[in-house]
mmCIF file of C-alpha atoms and ligand atoms in Angstrom:
data_model
loop_
_atom_site.group_PDB
_atom_site.id
_atom_site.type_symbol
_atom_site.label_atom_id
_atom_site.label_comp_id
_atom_site.label_asym_id
_atom_site.label_seq_id
_atom_site.Cartn_x
_atom_site.Cartn_y
_atom_site.Cartn_z
ATOM 1 C CA UNK A 216 168.315 -151.167 202.916
ATOM 2 C CA UNK A 217 170.730 -148.500 204.251
ATOM 3 C CA UNK A 218 172.260 -145.689 202.249
ATOM 4 C CA UNK A 219 175.008 -146.765 199.857
ATOM 5 C CA UNK A 220 178.624 -145.923 200.649
ATOM 6 C CA UNK A 221 181.965 -146.845 199.120
ATOM 7 C CA UNK A 222 183.819 -147.162 202.430
ATOM 8 C CA UNK A 223 182.416 -147.085 205.924
ATOM 9 C CA UNK A 224 184.910 -146.353 208.690
ATOM 10 C CA UNK A 225 183.613 -147.402 212.074
ATOM 11 C CA UNK A 226 184.945 -147.234 215.606
ATOM 12 C CA UNK A 227 187.161 -144.265 214.798
ATOM 13 C CA UNK A 228 188.095 -141.075 216.634
ATOM 14 C CA UNK A 229 188.201 -138.049 214.363
ATOM 15 C CA UNK A 230 190.442 -134.999 214.595
ATOM 16 C CA UNK A 231 188.389 -133.211 211.964
ATOM 17 C CA UNK A 232 190.228 -129.834 212.110
ATOM 18 C CA UNK A 233 186.813 -128.482 211.087
ATOM 19 C CA UNK A 234 186.959 -124.709 211.650
ATOM 20 C CA UNK A 235 183.264 -124.715 212.615
ATOM 21 C CA UNK A 236 183.954 -126.958 215.624
ATOM 22 C CA UNK A 237 184.361 -125.339 219.028
ATOM 23 C CA UNK A 238 186.289 -128.358 220.321
ATOM 24 C CA UNK A 239 190.109 -128.623 220.142
ATOM 25 C CA UNK A 240 191.192 -130.415 216.935
ATOM 26 C CA UNK A 241 187.483 -130.616 216.039
ATOM 27 C CA UNK A 242 187.503 -133.932 217.868
ATOM 28 C CA UNK A 243 184.620 -136.369 217.457
ATOM 29 C CA UNK A 244 185.181 -139.550 219.462
ATOM 30 C CA UNK A 245 183.467 -142.874 218.730
ATOM 31 C CA UNK A 246 182.690 -141.723 215.237
ATOM 32 C CA UNK A 247 181.666 -143.108 211.880
ATOM 33 C CA UNK A 248 182.907 -141.722 208.582
ATOM 34 C CA UNK A 249 181.419 -142.479 205.212
ATOM 35 C CA UNK A 250 183.216 -142.168 201.872
ATOM 36 C CA UNK A 251 181.170 -141.825 198.712
ATOM 37 C CA UNK A 252 182.495 -141.043 195.216
ATOM 38 C CA UNK A 253 185.881 -139.985 196.566
ATOM 39 C CA UNK A 254 184.325 -137.476 198.944
ATOM 40 C CA UNK A 255 183.453 -137.435 202.622
ATOM 41 C CA UNK A 256 179.753 -138.291 202.539
ATOM 42 C CA UNK A 257 179.029 -138.241 206.243
ATOM 43 C CA UNK A 258 181.043 -137.929 209.462
ATOM 44 C CA UNK A 259 179.861 -137.748 213.045
ATOM 45 C CA UNK A 260 179.201 -139.629 216.252
ATOM 46 C CA UNK A 261 178.473 -143.307 215.615
ATOM 47 C CA UNK A 262 175.300 -142.950 217.641
ATOM 48 C CA UNK A 263 173.927 -140.450 215.086
ATOM 49 C CA UNK A 264 174.854 -142.459 211.989
ATOM 50 C CA UNK A 265 172.021 -143.882 209.959
ATOM 51 C CA UNK A 266 172.355 -147.332 208.405
ATOM 52 C CA UNK A 267 174.901 -147.472 205.612
ATOM 53 C CA UNK A 268 175.533 -150.279 203.200
ATOM 54 C CA UNK A 269 179.155 -150.146 202.096
ATOM 55 C CA UNK A 270 181.352 -152.087 199.707
ATOM 56 C CA UNK A 271 184.103 -151.953 202.337
ATOM 57 C CA UNK A 272 183.622 -151.594 206.067
ATOM 58 C CA UNK A 273 186.804 -150.755 207.917
ATOM 59 C CA UNK A 274 186.735 -151.172 211.684
ATOM 60 C CA UNK A 275 189.362 -148.707 212.957
ATOM 61 C CA UNK A 276 189.359 -150.324 216.422
ATOM 62 C CA UNK A 277 189.595 -146.991 218.217
ATOM 63 C CA UNK A 278 192.368 -145.509 216.048
ATOM 64 C CA UNK A 279 192.448 -141.806 215.179
ATOM 65 C CA UNK A 280 191.764 -140.289 211.783
ATOM 66 C CA UNK A 281 192.956 -136.881 210.590
ATOM 67 C CA UNK A 282 192.785 -135.146 207.235
ATOM 68 C CA UNK A 283 195.652 -136.355 205.032
ATOM 69 C CA UNK A 284 198.700 -134.203 205.741
ATOM 70 C CA UNK A 285 199.512 -131.381 203.324
ATOM 71 C CA UNK A 286 203.114 -130.388 202.613
ATOM 72 C CA UNK A 287 202.539 -126.930 201.121
ATOM 73 C CA UNK A 288 206.180 -125.905 200.452
ATOM 74 C CA UNK A 289 208.745 -128.295 198.998
ATOM 75 C CA UNK A 290 211.557 -128.340 196.488
ATOM 76 C CA UNK A 291 211.203 -132.093 196.076
ATOM 77 C CA UNK A 292 212.559 -132.235 192.510
ATOM 78 C CA UNK A 293 216.338 -131.736 192.385
ATOM 79 C CA UNK A 294 219.486 -133.708 191.596
ATOM 80 C CA UNK A 295 222.439 -134.453 193.837
ATOM 81 C CA UNK A 296 222.901 -133.296 197.381
ATOM 82 C CA UNK A 297 224.851 -130.683 199.326
ATOM 83 C CA UNK A 298 226.344 -132.734 202.157
ATOM 84 C CA UNK A 299 229.730 -131.121 201.450
ATOM 85 C CA UNK A 300 228.230 -127.685 202.150
ATOM 86 C CA UNK A 301 226.798 -129.083 205.373
ATOM 87 C CA UNK A 302 230.350 -130.009 206.334
ATOM 88 C CA UNK A 303 231.583 -126.533 205.343
ATOM 89 C CA UNK A 304 228.935 -124.917 207.505
ATOM 90 C CA UNK A 305 229.946 -127.093 210.438
ATOM 91 C CA UNK A 306 233.458 -125.763 209.994
ATOM 92 C CA UNK A 307 232.169 -122.194 210.239
ATOM 93 C CA UNK A 308 231.070 -121.055 206.757
ATOM 94 C CA UNK A 309 227.570 -119.526 206.636
ATOM 95 C CA UNK A 310 224.768 -120.414 204.192
ATOM 96 C CA UNK A 311 225.074 -116.890 202.813
ATOM 97 C CA UNK A 312 228.860 -117.093 202.356
ATOM 98 C CA UNK A 313 228.572 -120.417 200.544
ATOM 99 C CA UNK A 314 225.911 -118.965 198.239
ATOM 100 C CA UNK A 315 228.018 -115.867 197.486
ATOM 101 C CA UNK A 316 231.000 -118.093 196.668
ATOM 102 C CA UNK A 317 228.980 -119.795 193.919
ATOM 103 C CA UNK A 318 227.787 -122.773 195.953
ATOM 104 C CA UNK A 319 224.353 -123.020 197.492
ATOM 105 C CA UNK A 320 221.337 -123.048 195.182
ATOM 106 C CA UNK A 321 223.576 -122.635 192.105
ATOM 107 C CA UNK A 322 225.430 -125.882 192.843
ATOM 108 C CA UNK A 323 222.093 -127.733 192.794
ATOM 109 C CA UNK A 324 221.275 -125.912 189.547
ATOM 110 C CA UNK A 325 224.403 -127.414 187.970
ATOM 111 C CA UNK A 326 223.445 -130.960 188.966
ATOM 112 C CA UNK A 327 219.773 -130.488 188.103
ATOM 113 C CA UNK A 328 220.608 -129.169 184.632
ATOM 114 C CA UNK A 329 222.822 -132.210 184.068
ATOM 115 C CA UNK A 330 220.138 -134.675 185.151
ATOM 116 C CA UNK A 331 217.576 -136.195 182.819
ATOM 117 C CA UNK A 332 213.884 -135.818 183.550
ATOM 118 C CA UNK A 333 213.744 -139.519 184.401
ATOM 119 C CA UNK A 334 216.589 -139.134 186.896
ATOM 120 C CA UNK A 335 214.752 -136.267 188.547
ATOM 121 C CA UNK A 336 211.531 -138.269 188.710
ATOM 122 C CA UNK A 337 213.279 -141.293 190.194
ATOM 123 C CA UNK A 338 215.017 -139.323 192.971
ATOM 124 C CA UNK A 339 211.965 -137.234 193.796
ATOM 125 C CA UNK A 340 209.773 -140.344 193.884
ATOM 126 C CA UNK A 341 211.861 -141.706 196.756
ATOM 127 C CA UNK A 342 211.433 -138.496 198.711
ATOM 128 C CA UNK A 343 207.727 -138.440 197.889
ATOM 129 C CA UNK A 344 207.410 -142.015 199.158
ATOM 130 C CA UNK A 345 208.885 -140.895 202.493
ATOM 131 C CA UNK A 346 206.297 -138.112 202.764
ATOM 132 C CA UNK A 347 203.460 -140.504 201.942
ATOM 133 C CA UNK A 348 204.683 -142.971 204.558
ATOM 134 C CA UNK A 349 203.903 -140.323 207.153
ATOM 135 C CA UNK A 350 200.400 -139.596 205.921
ATOM 136 C CA UNK A 351 200.892 -136.898 203.285
ATOM 137 C CA UNK A 352 198.244 -136.784 200.553
ATOM 138 C CA UNK A 353 199.017 -133.387 198.940
ATOM 139 C CA UNK A 354 202.436 -131.953 198.107
ATOM 140 C CA UNK A 355 203.419 -128.652 196.568
ATOM 141 C CA UNK A 356 206.592 -128.858 194.459
ATOM 142 C CA UNK A 357 208.556 -125.835 193.283
ATOM 143 C CA UNK A 358 210.872 -125.508 190.321
ATOM 144 C CA UNK A 359 213.852 -123.179 190.771
ATOM 145 C CA UNK A 360 216.905 -125.355 190.166
ATOM 146 C CA UNK A 361 216.725 -125.070 186.376
ATOM 147 C CA UNK A 362 216.809 -121.281 185.954
ATOM 148 C CA UNK A 363 216.319 -121.408 182.196
ATOM 149 C CA UNK A 364 213.197 -122.284 180.249
ATOM 150 C CA UNK A 365 214.341 -125.753 179.233
ATOM 151 C CA UNK A 366 215.366 -126.863 182.700
ATOM 152 C CA UNK A 367 212.550 -125.181 184.621
ATOM 153 C CA UNK A 368 210.174 -126.930 182.213
ATOM 154 C CA UNK A 369 211.961 -130.233 182.814
ATOM 155 C CA UNK A 370 211.560 -129.818 186.572
ATOM 156 C CA UNK A 371 207.866 -128.964 186.312
ATOM 157 C CA UNK A 372 207.277 -131.893 183.956
ATOM 158 C CA UNK A 373 208.994 -134.144 186.484
ATOM 159 C CA UNK A 374 206.706 -132.767 189.201
ATOM 160 C CA UNK A 375 203.714 -133.403 186.951
ATOM 161 C CA UNK A 376 204.816 -137.005 186.422
ATOM 162 C CA UNK A 377 204.834 -137.564 190.184
ATOM 163 C CA UNK A 378 201.137 -136.905 190.551
ATOM 164 C CA UNK A 379 199.135 -140.070 190.396
ATOM 165 C CA UNK A 380 196.242 -141.954 191.857
ATOM 166 C CA UNK A 381 197.677 -141.866 195.370
ATOM 167 C CA UNK A 382 198.854 -138.298 195.861
ATOM 168 C CA UNK A 383 197.960 -134.782 194.727
ATOM 169 C CA UNK A 384 200.772 -132.571 193.401
ATOM 170 C CA UNK A 385 200.580 -128.793 192.972
ATOM 171 C CA UNK A 386 203.321 -127.127 190.971
ATOM 172 C CA UNK A 387 204.861 -123.726 191.634
ATOM 173 C CA UNK A 388 207.178 -121.942 189.240
ATOM 174 C CA UNK A 389 210.185 -120.537 191.145
ATOM 175 C CA UNK A 390 212.279 -119.164 188.280
ATOM 176 C CA UNK A 391 213.279 -116.212 190.493
ATOM 177 C CA UNK A 392 215.076 -118.455 192.986
ATOM 178 C CA UNK A 393 218.704 -117.542 192.281
ATOM 179 C CA UNK A 394 220.759 -115.884 189.590
ATOM 180 C CA UNK A 395 222.061 -118.468 187.122
ATOM 181 C CA UNK A 396 225.825 -118.257 186.395
ATOM 182 C CA UNK A 397 225.270 -117.081 182.800
ATOM 183 C CA UNK A 398 223.487 -113.958 184.130
ATOM 184 C CA UNK A 399 226.058 -113.193 186.802
ATOM 185 C CA UNK A 400 225.867 -109.510 187.764
ATOM 186 C CA UNK A 401 222.815 -108.934 185.581
ATOM 187 C CA UNK A 402 219.837 -109.742 187.734
ATOM 188 C CA UNK A 403 217.560 -107.429 185.778
ATOM 189 C CA UNK A 404 218.259 -109.207 182.496
ATOM 190 C CA UNK A 405 217.477 -112.547 184.143
ATOM 191 C CA UNK A 406 214.219 -111.156 185.541
ATOM 192 C CA UNK A 407 213.373 -110.026 181.968
ATOM 193 C CA UNK A 408 213.793 -113.649 180.907
ATOM 194 C CA UNK A 409 211.625 -114.905 183.772
ATOM 195 C CA UNK A 410 208.841 -112.407 183.037
ATOM 196 C CA UNK A 411 208.899 -112.224 179.251
ATOM 197 C CA UNK A 412 209.749 -115.780 178.269
ATOM 198 C CA UNK A 413 209.526 -118.273 181.087
ATOM 199 C CA UNK A 414 206.226 -117.286 182.715
ATOM 200 C CA UNK A 415 204.357 -117.000 179.379
ATOM 201 C CA UNK A 416 205.717 -120.327 178.076
ATOM 202 C CA UNK A 417 205.145 -122.246 181.304
ATOM 203 C CA UNK A 418 201.660 -120.768 181.660
ATOM 204 C CA UNK A 419 200.890 -121.818 178.084
ATOM 205 C CA UNK A 420 202.113 -125.342 178.786
ATOM 206 C CA UNK A 421 199.920 -125.389 181.918
ATOM 207 C CA UNK A 422 202.771 -126.569 184.094
ATOM 208 C CA UNK A 423 202.144 -124.413 187.170
ATOM 209 C CA UNK A 424 199.443 -123.522 189.636
ATOM 210 C CA UNK A 425 201.313 -120.601 191.235
ATOM 211 C CA UNK A 426 204.416 -118.422 190.980
ATOM 212 C CA UNK A 427 206.987 -117.960 193.757
ATOM 213 C CA UNK A 428 210.213 -115.990 194.172
ATOM 214 C CA UNK A 429 213.083 -115.564 196.621
ATOM 215 C CA UNK A 430 213.300 -112.005 197.922
ATOM 216 C CA UNK A 431 216.632 -111.759 199.729
ATOM 217 C CA UNK A 432 220.068 -110.114 199.648
ATOM 218 C CA UNK A 433 221.516 -113.242 198.077
ATOM 219 C CA UNK A 434 218.647 -113.549 195.588
ATOM 220 C CA UNK A 435 216.336 -110.826 194.196
ATOM 221 C CA UNK A 436 215.344 -107.327 195.325
ATOM 222 C CA UNK A 437 211.782 -106.230 195.976
ATOM 223 C CA UNK A 438 211.811 -104.287 192.675
ATOM 224 C CA UNK A 439 212.861 -107.378 190.760
ATOM 225 C CA UNK A 440 210.374 -109.597 192.580
ATOM 226 C CA UNK A 441 207.600 -107.083 191.942
ATOM 227 C CA UNK A 442 208.108 -107.525 188.215
ATOM 228 C CA UNK A 443 207.709 -111.281 188.636
ATOM 229 C CA UNK A 444 204.517 -110.814 190.627
ATOM 230 C CA UNK A 445 203.132 -108.477 187.941
ATOM 231 C CA UNK A 446 203.911 -111.034 185.224
ATOM 232 C CA UNK A 447 202.280 -113.814 187.252
ATOM 233 C CA UNK A 448 199.157 -111.750 187.822
ATOM 234 C CA UNK A 449 199.010 -110.895 184.117
ATOM 235 C CA UNK A 450 198.642 -114.642 183.536
ATOM 236 C CA UNK A 451 196.012 -114.965 186.255
ATOM 237 C CA UNK A 452 198.321 -116.955 188.495
ATOM 238 C CA UNK A 453 198.336 -116.733 192.292
ATOM 239 C CA UNK A 454 201.623 -115.729 193.899
ATOM 240 C CA UNK A 455 203.685 -116.850 196.905
ATOM 241 C CA UNK A 456 207.023 -115.588 198.196
ATOM 242 C CA UNK A 457 210.114 -116.782 200.075
ATOM 243 C CA UNK A 458 210.362 -113.729 202.308
ATOM 244 C CA UNK A 459 212.242 -112.477 205.341
ATOM 245 C CA UNK A 460 214.268 -115.693 205.712
ATOM 246 C CA UNK A 461 217.734 -114.204 206.310
ATOM 247 C CA UNK A 462 216.937 -110.477 206.562
ATOM 248 C CA UNK A 463 213.976 -108.092 206.485
ATOM 249 C CA UNK A 464 213.534 -106.973 202.884
ATOM 250 C CA UNK A 465 209.876 -105.969 203.126
ATOM 251 C CA UNK A 466 209.041 -108.809 200.756
ATOM 252 C CA UNK A 467 205.968 -109.676 202.780
ATOM 253 C CA UNK A 468 204.475 -106.195 202.381
ATOM 254 C CA UNK A 469 205.150 -106.419 198.658
ATOM 255 C CA UNK A 470 203.594 -109.876 198.398
ATOM 256 C CA UNK A 471 200.574 -108.690 200.399
ATOM 257 C CA UNK A 472 199.985 -105.908 197.855
ATOM 258 C CA UNK A 473 199.676 -108.595 195.202
ATOM 259 C CA UNK A 474 197.282 -110.652 197.328
ATOM 260 C CA UNK A 475 199.838 -113.454 197.808
ATOM 261 C CA UNK A 476 198.332 -116.721 199.005
ATOM 262 C CA UNK A 477 201.346 -117.279 201.238
ATOM 263 C CA UNK A 478 204.626 -115.815 202.398
ATOM 264 C CA UNK A 479 207.117 -118.389 203.594
ATOM 265 C CA UNK A 480 209.997 -118.567 206.143
ATOM 266 C CA UNK A 481 209.446 -115.166 207.907
ATOM 267 C CA UNK A 482 212.106 -115.316 210.636
ATOM 268 C CA UNK A 483 212.844 -111.608 210.042
ATOM 269 C CA UNK A 484 209.233 -110.510 209.504
ATOM 270 C CA UNK A 485 208.617 -107.015 210.937
ATOM 271 C CA UNK A 486 205.497 -105.684 212.666
ATOM 272 C CA UNK A 487 204.592 -103.859 209.446
ATOM 273 C CA UNK A 488 204.975 -107.114 207.580
ATOM 274 C CA UNK A 489 202.629 -108.878 209.990
ATOM 275 C CA UNK A 490 200.057 -106.081 209.604
ATOM 276 C CA UNK A 491 200.286 -106.240 205.819
ATOM 277 C CA UNK A 492 199.756 -109.992 205.535
ATOM 278 C CA UNK A 493 197.008 -109.922 208.147
ATOM 279 C CA UNK A 494 195.128 -107.400 205.984
ATOM 280 C CA UNK A 495 195.661 -109.285 202.738
ATOM 281 C CA UNK A 496 194.598 -112.643 204.204
ATOM 282 C CA UNK A 497 197.966 -114.150 203.273
ATOM 283 C CA UNK A 498 198.964 -117.416 204.987
ATOM 284 C CA UNK A 499 202.258 -117.446 206.932
ATOM 285 C CA UNK A 500 204.103 -120.650 206.044
ATOM 286 C CA UNK A 501 206.612 -121.503 208.774
ATOM 287 C CA UNK A 502 209.538 -123.747 207.919
ATOM 288 C CA UNK A 503 211.122 -124.941 211.161
ATOM 289 C CA UNK A 504 213.227 -127.522 209.297
ATOM 290 C CA UNK A 505 215.210 -124.792 207.509
ATOM 291 C CA UNK A 506 215.473 -122.825 210.773
ATOM 292 C CA UNK A 507 216.867 -125.925 212.461
ATOM 293 C CA UNK A 508 219.193 -127.052 209.690
ATOM 294 C CA UNK A 509 220.705 -123.577 209.187
ATOM 295 C CA UNK A 510 220.991 -123.199 212.971
ATOM 296 C CA UNK A 511 219.087 -119.919 212.833
ATOM 297 C CA UNK A 512 218.470 -118.128 216.105
ATOM 298 C CA UNK A 513 215.920 -115.466 215.186
ATOM 299 C CA UNK A 514 212.382 -116.741 215.604
ATOM 300 C CA UNK A 515 209.449 -115.733 213.411
ATOM 301 C CA UNK A 516 207.061 -113.383 215.302
ATOM 302 C CA UNK A 517 204.660 -116.188 216.182
ATOM 303 C CA UNK A 518 202.708 -114.402 218.921
ATOM 304 C CA UNK A 519 202.134 -111.342 216.762
ATOM 305 C CA UNK A 520 200.948 -113.534 213.903
ATOM 306 C CA UNK A 521 198.548 -115.269 216.287
ATOM 307 C CA UNK A 522 197.325 -111.945 217.683
ATOM 308 C CA UNK A 523 196.486 -110.777 214.153
ATOM 309 C CA UNK A 524 194.798 -114.079 213.260
ATOM 310 C CA UNK A 525 197.193 -114.861 210.421
ATOM 311 C CA UNK A 526 196.742 -118.540 209.477
ATOM 312 C CA UNK A 527 199.948 -120.461 210.257
ATOM 313 C CA UNK A 528 200.898 -123.289 207.906
ATOM 314 C CA UNK A 529 203.873 -125.631 208.187
ATOM 315 C CA UNK A 530 205.884 -127.500 205.587
ATOM 316 C CA UNK A 531 209.025 -129.577 205.237
ATOM 317 C CA UNK A 532 210.658 -127.180 202.700
ATOM 318 C CA UNK A 533 212.390 -130.374 201.567
ATOM 319 C CA UNK A 534 215.447 -129.206 199.599
ATOM 320 C CA UNK A 535 219.136 -130.112 199.442
ATOM 321 C CA UNK A 536 220.494 -126.875 200.923
ATOM 322 C CA UNK A 537 218.492 -125.650 203.867
ATOM 323 C CA UNK A 538 216.137 -128.488 204.758
ATOM 324 C CA UNK A 539 217.027 -132.027 203.620
ATOM 325 C CA UNK A 540 213.977 -133.303 205.486
ATOM 326 C CA UNK A 541 211.313 -135.707 204.280
ATOM 327 C CA UNK A 542 209.495 -136.151 207.590
ATOM 328 C CA UNK A 543 206.332 -134.095 208.120
ATOM 329 C CA UNK A 544 205.988 -135.579 211.617
ATOM 330 C CA UNK A 545 209.424 -134.244 212.539
ATOM 331 C CA UNK A 546 208.297 -130.836 211.272
ATOM 332 C CA UNK A 547 205.252 -130.966 213.570
ATOM 333 C CA UNK A 548 207.601 -131.682 216.462
ATOM 334 C CA UNK A 549 210.041 -128.918 215.485
ATOM 335 C CA UNK A 550 207.194 -126.422 215.125
ATOM 336 C CA UNK A 551 206.322 -127.103 218.762
ATOM 337 C CA UNK A 552 209.805 -127.369 220.248
ATOM 338 C CA UNK A 553 211.529 -124.631 218.218
ATOM 339 C CA UNK A 554 208.683 -122.220 217.389
ATOM 340 C CA UNK A 555 206.405 -122.795 220.384
ATOM 341 C CA UNK A 556 203.335 -123.838 218.418
ATOM 342 C CA UNK A 557 200.848 -125.993 220.251
ATOM 343 C CA UNK A 558 200.401 -129.517 218.847
ATOM 344 C CA UNK A 559 196.951 -128.412 217.691
ATOM 345 C CA UNK A 560 198.359 -125.364 215.856
ATOM 346 C CA UNK A 561 201.010 -127.622 214.337
ATOM 347 C CA UNK A 562 198.476 -130.128 213.020
ATOM 348 C CA UNK A 563 196.322 -127.275 211.697
ATOM 349 C CA UNK A 564 199.457 -126.032 209.909
ATOM 350 C CA UNK A 565 199.810 -129.305 208.026
ATOM 351 C CA UNK A 566 196.104 -129.729 207.309
ATOM 352 C CA UNK A 567 193.623 -126.870 206.892
ATOM 353 C CA UNK A 568 196.158 -124.020 206.874
ATOM 354 C CA UNK A 569 198.400 -125.946 204.499
ATOM 355 C CA UNK A 570 195.370 -126.219 202.219
ATOM 356 C CA UNK A 571 194.804 -122.466 202.545
ATOM 357 C CA UNK A 572 198.416 -121.823 201.511
ATOM 358 C CA UNK A 573 197.589 -123.680 198.277
ATOM 359 C CA UNK A 574 194.129 -122.148 197.731
ATOM 360 C CA UNK A 575 192.697 -125.629 198.163
ATOM 361 C CA UNK A 576 190.835 -125.282 201.460
ATOM 362 C CA UNK A 577 187.482 -125.560 199.733
ATOM 363 C CA UNK A 578 188.439 -129.125 198.760
ATOM 364 C CA UNK A 579 190.933 -130.532 201.262
ATOM 365 C CA UNK A 580 192.492 -129.935 204.691
ATOM 366 C CA UNK A 581 189.673 -130.893 207.067
ATOM 367 C CA UNK A 582 187.172 -133.653 207.621
ATOM 368 C CA UNK A 583 183.964 -132.003 206.464
ATOM 369 C CA UNK A 584 181.156 -133.384 204.353
ATOM 370 C CA UNK A 585 181.758 -132.658 200.676
ATOM 371 C CA UNK A 586 185.539 -132.417 200.908
ATOM 372 C CA UNK A 587 187.846 -134.941 199.232
ATOM 373 C CA UNK A 588 188.287 -138.112 201.270
ATOM 374 C CA UNK A 589 192.050 -137.604 201.770
ATOM 375 C CA UNK A 590 192.592 -139.132 205.190
ATOM 376 C CA UNK A 591 195.227 -140.585 207.489
ATOM 377 C CA UNK A 592 194.615 -143.198 210.185
ATOM 378 C CA UNK A 593 196.974 -143.271 213.152
ATOM 379 C CA UNK A 594 197.610 -145.768 215.950
ATOM 380 C CA UNK A 595 197.622 -143.132 218.696
ATOM 381 C CA UNK A 596 195.581 -142.266 221.784
ATOM 382 C CA UNK A 597 195.435 -138.520 221.154
ATOM 383 C CA UNK A 598 196.279 -136.237 218.173
ATOM 384 C CA UNK A 599 198.921 -134.374 220.246
ATOM 385 C CA UNK A 600 201.035 -137.522 219.790
ATOM 386 C CA UNK A 601 201.599 -136.591 216.154
ATOM 387 C CA UNK A 602 203.806 -133.722 217.351
ATOM 388 C CA UNK A 603 205.239 -135.656 220.256
ATOM 389 C CA UNK A 604 206.945 -138.815 219.013
ATOM 390 C CA UNK A 605 210.243 -138.383 217.237
ATOM 391 C CA UNK A 606 211.517 -141.094 214.938
ATOM 392 C CA UNK A 607 208.554 -143.420 215.108
ATOM 393 C CA UNK A 608 205.668 -143.406 212.701
ATOM 394 C CA UNK A 609 202.188 -144.261 213.950
ATOM 395 C CA UNK A 610 200.513 -144.137 210.498
ATOM 396 C CA UNK A 611 198.358 -147.195 209.952
ATOM 397 C CA UNK A 612 196.580 -146.276 206.709
ATOM 398 C CA UNK A 613 196.349 -143.501 204.144
ATOM 399 C CA UNK A 614 193.273 -142.834 202.052
ATOM 400 C CA UNK A 615 193.535 -140.714 198.925
ATOM 401 C CA UNK A 616 190.486 -139.503 197.043
ATOM 402 C CA UNK A 617 188.377 -142.106 198.785
ATOM 403 C CA UNK A 618 190.664 -145.079 198.121
ATOM 404 C CA UNK A 619 193.154 -146.900 200.328
ATOM 405 C CA UNK A 620 196.580 -145.879 199.110
ATOM 406 C CA UNK A 621 199.977 -147.330 199.883
HETATM 407 O O1 NIG B 859 213.310 -122.574 200.957
HETATM 408 N N1 NIG B 859 215.278 -119.960 200.554
HETATM 409 C C1 NIG B 859 215.431 -120.338 199.410
HETATM 410 N N2 NIG B 859 215.165 -121.533 198.922
HETATM 411 C C2 NIG B 859 215.236 -122.750 199.652
HETATM 412 C C3 NIG B 859 216.613 -123.240 199.796
HETATM 413 C C4 NIG B 859 217.127 -123.730 198.561
HETATM 414 C C5 NIG B 859 218.504 -124.287 198.626
HETATM 415 O O2 NIG B 859 219.334 -123.929 199.493
HETATM 416 O O3 NIG B 859 218.735 -125.119 197.746
HETATM 417 C C6 NIG B 859 214.534 -122.647 200.982
HETATM 418 O O4 NIG B 859 215.154 -122.639 202.067
HETATM 419 FE FE1 FE B 860 211.775 -123.009 200.015
#
């Protein structure tokens, strides 16, 4: 009798994204993969596989398998939409001008505060379904459209309700996203609220895995963000930062000093910023969807980041203002066409490096024995196709935690 397995995948080509592999994409052709107890039990060339006795044998007929995609930066929970601001921008108004005039993030805060938790769950579930359809198995969801304890809690509870037996959700508290109208002109008082009331209460309720902030002219200064990072660290929480999106504030250097797991956006990242995050081992999360949708022209310093071996992750940044995008495959394509990533770098950005940006790379992000069996099967002839097609979806199956998932 052969070794017992839960699922045996045969006749499959693997893009393992295993960092130990010397081959592009960690490719193993004509492979076998074994799932046992929700984990990858064995993976390698079919010729090397011993006999396995499985409850399910799935002949992949030469299809490709990758790690399940990871969307490590989203604002998936929100109410309403900002199509009218899209129209305003097309008539010449800038994202910054709209925000300063009381639109932007604050307009989504108004609709999110008015929505019930069930409304938020229902809308976000539709967006989550779109991500899953394209092979996503892990999604990070930020708060940041509530901006008071009650509504930030409601958002994080909605995010919690979205996690289930077919997708993994990680929650990030983004109280320092924008100044709520009731604190107009008193950013410091709002940051007091974030640090002294919101972070302690949300930590106590165990509703977050990390803390994020928006360091920008139209949001919070480095001094204000530093207080948020200190409060997060005091609660033992890892930090992330929206940094250098519209201007260079030095947010990345600040985040690096607090050992941030990621800094995100980075179009205006300076050489000093690159050096700082390279030293702190912080992941650079690139968001080409926001770059595209805001018609930005300044590119993140990709070559410098590569030269300094900073891990590059990619995400949809799904949100109603700067990136109303629920297609991770489109993001792979944009990362290549707009930012000049190779298709291999792009896929790494939505697998292993996405996992690193969530401190989850010991469990997910590559096909390696002992990691969670979060997998995607694609009807393609080569993994570069995942960055190449636009508007078609070659996903043929998604496996979450060792089980076929819809
Ligand atoms: O990641 N940069 C700040 N936050 C979001 C945008 C939020 C919004 O416009 O609603 C982002 O781009
Ligand atoms: Fe964002």
